[in-house]
Tab-separated table of C-alpha atoms in Angstrom:
chain	number	residue	atom	x	y	z
A	30	MET	CA	90.087	112.142	116.188
A	31	ASN	CA	89.313	108.242	116.446
A	32	ARG	CA	87.281	106.567	113.563
A	33	ALA	CA	83.858	106.783	115.540
A	34	ASP	CA	84.439	110.283	116.103
A	35	GLU	CA	85.496	110.908	112.515
A	36	ARG	CA	82.451	108.896	111.085
A	37	GLU	CA	80.155	111.053	113.644
A	38	TYR	CA	81.480	114.356	112.318
A	39	TRP	CA	81.046	113.283	108.595
A	40	ASP	CA	77.569	112.144	109.438
A	41	LEU	CA	76.729	115.470	110.996
A	42	ILE	CA	78.289	117.419	107.996
A	43	TRP	CA	76.234	115.169	105.597
A	44	GLU	CA	73.064	115.804	107.372
A	45	LYS	CA	73.917	119.430	107.497
A	46	PHE	CA	74.461	119.389	103.879
A	47	ARG	CA	71.244	117.477	103.046
A	48	THR	CA	69.254	120.320	104.711
A	49	GLY	CA	70.735	122.953	102.564
A	50	ASP	CA	73.880	124.048	104.465
A	51	ARG	CA	76.214	125.330	101.857
A	52	ARG	CA	79.146	125.474	104.204
A	53	ALA	CA	78.849	121.853	104.852
A	54	PHE	CA	79.003	121.127	101.079
A	55	GLU	CA	82.164	123.239	100.809
A	56	THR	CA	83.658	121.336	103.897
A	57	ILE	CA	83.157	118.057	101.947
A	58	TYR	CA	84.314	119.368	98.720
A	59	ASN	CA	87.607	120.924	100.299
A	60	GLU	CA	88.348	117.751	102.262
A	61	TYR	CA	87.958	115.397	99.275
A	62	VAL	CA	88.674	117.079	96.020
A	63	ASP	CA	92.402	116.767	96.002
A	64	ALA	CA	92.130	113.039	97.196
A	65	LEU	CA	89.520	112.227	94.449
A	66	PHE	CA	91.849	114.032	91.835
A	67	ALA	CA	94.771	112.005	92.992
A	68	TYR	CA	92.705	108.645	92.729
A	69	GLY	CA	91.210	109.659	89.508
A	70	SER	CA	94.332	110.362	87.968
A	71	LYS	CA	95.500	106.676	88.403
A	72	ILE	CA	92.405	105.618	86.537
A	73	THR	CA	92.738	107.983	83.549
A	74	ILE	CA	95.567	110.112	82.139
A	75	HIS	CA	92.891	112.457	80.617
A	76	ARG	CA	93.187	115.265	82.834
A	77	ASP	CA	90.042	117.250	81.140
A	78	LEU	CA	88.061	114.119	81.356
A	79	LEU	CA	89.081	113.746	85.215
A	80	GLU	CA	88.277	117.470	85.989
A	81	ASP	CA	85.016	116.957	84.125
A	82	ALA	CA	84.290	113.853	86.286
A	83	ILE	CA	85.162	115.509	89.505
A	84	GLN	CA	82.819	118.543	88.705
A	85	ASP	CA	79.954	116.212	87.607
A	86	LEU	CA	80.320	114.170	90.874
A	87	PHE	CA	79.907	117.346	93.038
A	88	LEU	CA	77.237	118.822	90.819
A	89	ASP	CA	75.226	115.650	91.180
A	90	VAL	CA	76.044	115.614	94.950
A	91	TYR	CA	74.832	119.209	95.288
A	92	SER	CA	71.817	118.825	93.019
A	93	TYR	CA	70.433	115.778	94.641
A	94	GLY	CA	71.634	116.310	97.994
A	95	SER	CA	68.388	116.362	99.868
A	96	ARG	CA	67.285	113.167	98.257
A	97	LEU	CA	70.499	111.110	98.655
A	98	ARG	CA	70.526	108.767	101.311
A	99	LYS	CA	73.244	108.974	104.038
A	100	PRO	CA	76.213	106.905	102.915
A	101	GLU	CA	77.776	104.428	105.282
A	102	SER	CA	81.120	106.026	104.440
A	103	LEU	CA	81.190	109.298	102.562
A	104	GLU	CA	84.666	108.655	101.308
A	105	PHE	CA	83.726	105.323	99.809
A	106	TYR	CA	80.593	106.842	98.317
A	107	LEU	CA	82.648	109.635	96.706
A	108	TYR	CA	85.362	107.199	95.209
A	109	LYS	CA	83.052	104.748	93.884
A	110	THR	CA	80.773	107.340	92.353
A	111	LEU	CA	83.884	109.024	90.720
A	112	LYS	CA	85.049	105.793	89.427
A	113	ARG	CA	81.615	105.064	87.837
A	114	ILE	CA	81.627	108.553	86.127
A	115	ILE	CA	85.121	108.158	84.786
A	116	TYR	CA	84.313	104.676	83.352
A	117	ARG	CA	81.157	106.142	81.832
A	118	LYS	CA	83.006	109.216	80.208
A	119	LEU	CA	85.781	106.900	79.158
A	120	LYS	CA	83.373	104.728	77.495
A	121	GLU	CA	81.633	107.609	75.727
A	122	LYS	CA	84.934	109.209	74.689
A	123	PHE	CA	86.565	105.958	73.364
A	124	ARG	CA	83.343	103.720	72.694
A	125	PHE	CA	84.491	101.044	75.058
A	126	THR	CA	82.081	98.101	74.999
A	127	HIS	CA	83.580	95.955	77.730
A	128	PRO	CA	84.471	97.142	81.372
A	129	GLU	CA	87.593	94.962	81.342
A	130	HIS	CA	89.157	97.624	78.715
A	131	LEU	CA	88.600	100.387	81.243
A	132	VAL	CA	90.389	98.502	83.966
A	133	GLU	CA	93.471	98.384	81.733
A	134	GLN	CA	93.590	102.332	82.234
A	135	PHE	CA	94.378	101.983	85.987
A	136	ASP	CA	97.930	103.118	86.399
A	137	LEU	CA	98.901	102.567	89.853
A	138	THR	CA	102.479	102.772	90.514
A	139	PHE	CA	104.530	103.039	93.708
A	140	PRO	CA	107.731	104.554	94.352
A	141	LEU	CA	109.184	101.209	95.082
A	142	GLU	CA	108.519	100.093	91.578
A	143	GLU	CA	110.568	102.682	89.995
A	144	ALA	CA	113.470	102.336	92.553
A	145	ASP	CA	116.988	101.436	91.719
A	146	LEU	CA	117.319	97.824	93.256
A	147	GLU	CA	120.632	98.622	94.782
A	148	LYS	CA	119.407	101.881	96.274
A	149	LEU	CA	116.397	100.065	97.579
A	150	GLU	CA	118.614	97.337	99.352
A	151	GLU	CA	120.619	100.145	100.920
A	152	HIS	CA	117.288	101.761	102.359
A	153	THR	CA	115.835	98.559	103.299
A	154	GLY	CA	118.890	97.742	105.533
A	155	MET	CA	118.763	101.125	107.120
A	156	LEU	CA	115.142	100.401	107.958
A	157	ARG	CA	115.932	97.074	109.432
A	158	LYS	CA	118.479	98.646	111.617
A	159	GLU	CA	116.130	101.338	112.943
A	160	LEU	CA	113.498	98.832	113.784
A	161	LYS	CA	115.942	96.577	115.634
A	162	SER	CA	117.088	99.672	117.664
A	163	LEU	CA	113.346	100.289	118.946
A	164	ASP	CA	112.831	98.952	122.283
A	165	VAL	CA	110.508	95.868	122.605
A	166	ARG	CA	107.276	97.859	123.564
A	167	LYS	CA	107.475	100.170	120.420
A	168	ARG	CA	108.255	97.191	118.189
A	169	GLU	CA	105.143	95.221	119.687
A	170	LEU	CA	102.770	98.318	119.172
A	171	LEU	CA	104.069	98.395	115.358
A	172	PHE	CA	103.673	94.742	114.862
A	173	LEU	CA	100.205	94.778	116.618
A	174	LYS	CA	99.144	97.883	114.351
A	175	PHE	CA	100.370	96.594	110.989
A	176	ASN	CA	100.210	92.939	111.196
A	177	SER	CA	97.305	92.056	113.348
A	178	GLY	CA	94.351	94.070	111.963
A	179	MET	CA	93.458	94.996	115.538
A	180	THR	CA	92.020	98.445	116.214
A	181	TYR	CA	93.748	100.816	118.480
A	182	ASN	CA	91.059	100.007	121.125
A	183	GLU	CA	91.783	96.180	120.876
A	184	ILE	CA	95.633	96.904	120.996
A	185	GLY	CA	95.048	99.243	123.965
A	186	LYS	CA	93.188	96.401	125.903
A	187	LEU	CA	95.934	93.992	125.102
A	188	LEU	CA	98.783	96.203	126.264
A	189	ASP	CA	96.884	97.849	129.075
A	190	LEU	CA	96.785	101.243	127.357
A	191	LYS	CA	94.226	103.783	126.452
A	192	PRO	CA	93.443	103.697	122.703
A	193	ASP	CA	94.346	107.155	122.293
A	194	THR	CA	97.698	106.549	123.915
A	195	VAL	CA	98.335	103.508	121.422
A	196	LYS	CA	97.492	105.888	118.541
A	197	LYS	CA	99.921	108.586	119.855
A	198	GLN	CA	102.750	106.188	120.556
A	199	VAL	CA	102.347	104.496	117.073
A	200	SER	CA	102.293	107.964	115.366
A	201	ARG	CA	105.364	108.907	117.480
A	202	VAL	CA	107.305	105.856	116.417
A	203	LEU	CA	106.425	106.459	112.677
A	204	LYS	CA	107.491	110.076	112.858
A	205	PHE	CA	110.773	109.251	114.552
A	206	LEU	CA	111.366	106.646	111.666
A	207	ARG	CA	110.435	109.107	109.091
A	208	GLY	CA	112.666	111.564	110.374
A	209	LYS	CA	115.418	109.232	110.334
A	210	LEU	CA	114.805	107.763	106.933
A	211	GLY	CA	113.245	110.520	104.930
A	212	GLU	CA	110.571	110.559	102.403
A	213	SER	CA	111.190	106.712	101.251
A	214	PHE	CA	110.140	105.670	104.703
A	215	LEU	CA	106.561	104.639	104.109
A	216	ASP	CA	107.318	102.712	101.168
A	217	LEU	CA	110.107	100.939	102.567
A	218	PHE	CA	108.150	100.236	105.955
A	219	VAL	CA	105.116	98.633	104.150
A	220	VAL	CA	107.633	96.190	102.430
A	221	CYS	CA	109.920	95.529	105.335
A	222	PHE	CA	108.075	95.532	108.347
A	223	ARG	CA	106.023	92.604	107.952
A	224	LYS	CA	109.007	90.498	108.043
A	225	TYR	CA	109.642	91.461	111.671
């Protein structure tokens, strides 16, 4: 599903929810609850507080649903609202007076930060080797996708391909690389590919 179709889908789900469709609310909840928990756990280590914040978020959405405006991006709206609720709860719990104290709670670490440097260099070398083994067309697709900021539609126009074809080919190349390099692939890819 492309971004336009996905946005249209979520707009439809949101409108159904606002008119009282309980299944639409369940769809929203099921789609976002795990991602919101993962995001919230980077803001606070207090699991109970986070669970309460997520519960408050969905209770508010459910309670005020018919009065809420359609968000431009449902995902953005949910993340922003959760962050606000967590900050409010942290402020109440620890009596923070300044928001900058709350920012220090954010504990975002990436697997690469914790990696052994020797092992990291070994894996980076493997990724470089695999990238060099790709044919020119695949390398160009990856470069345009991750370095240009172009959409699949724009890349398709540039390469005389349909946007869905571009998306499928990028996905296949990434799947191939992931198969070759295992779980550490995405972390390495982000660091290394921009050098090519």
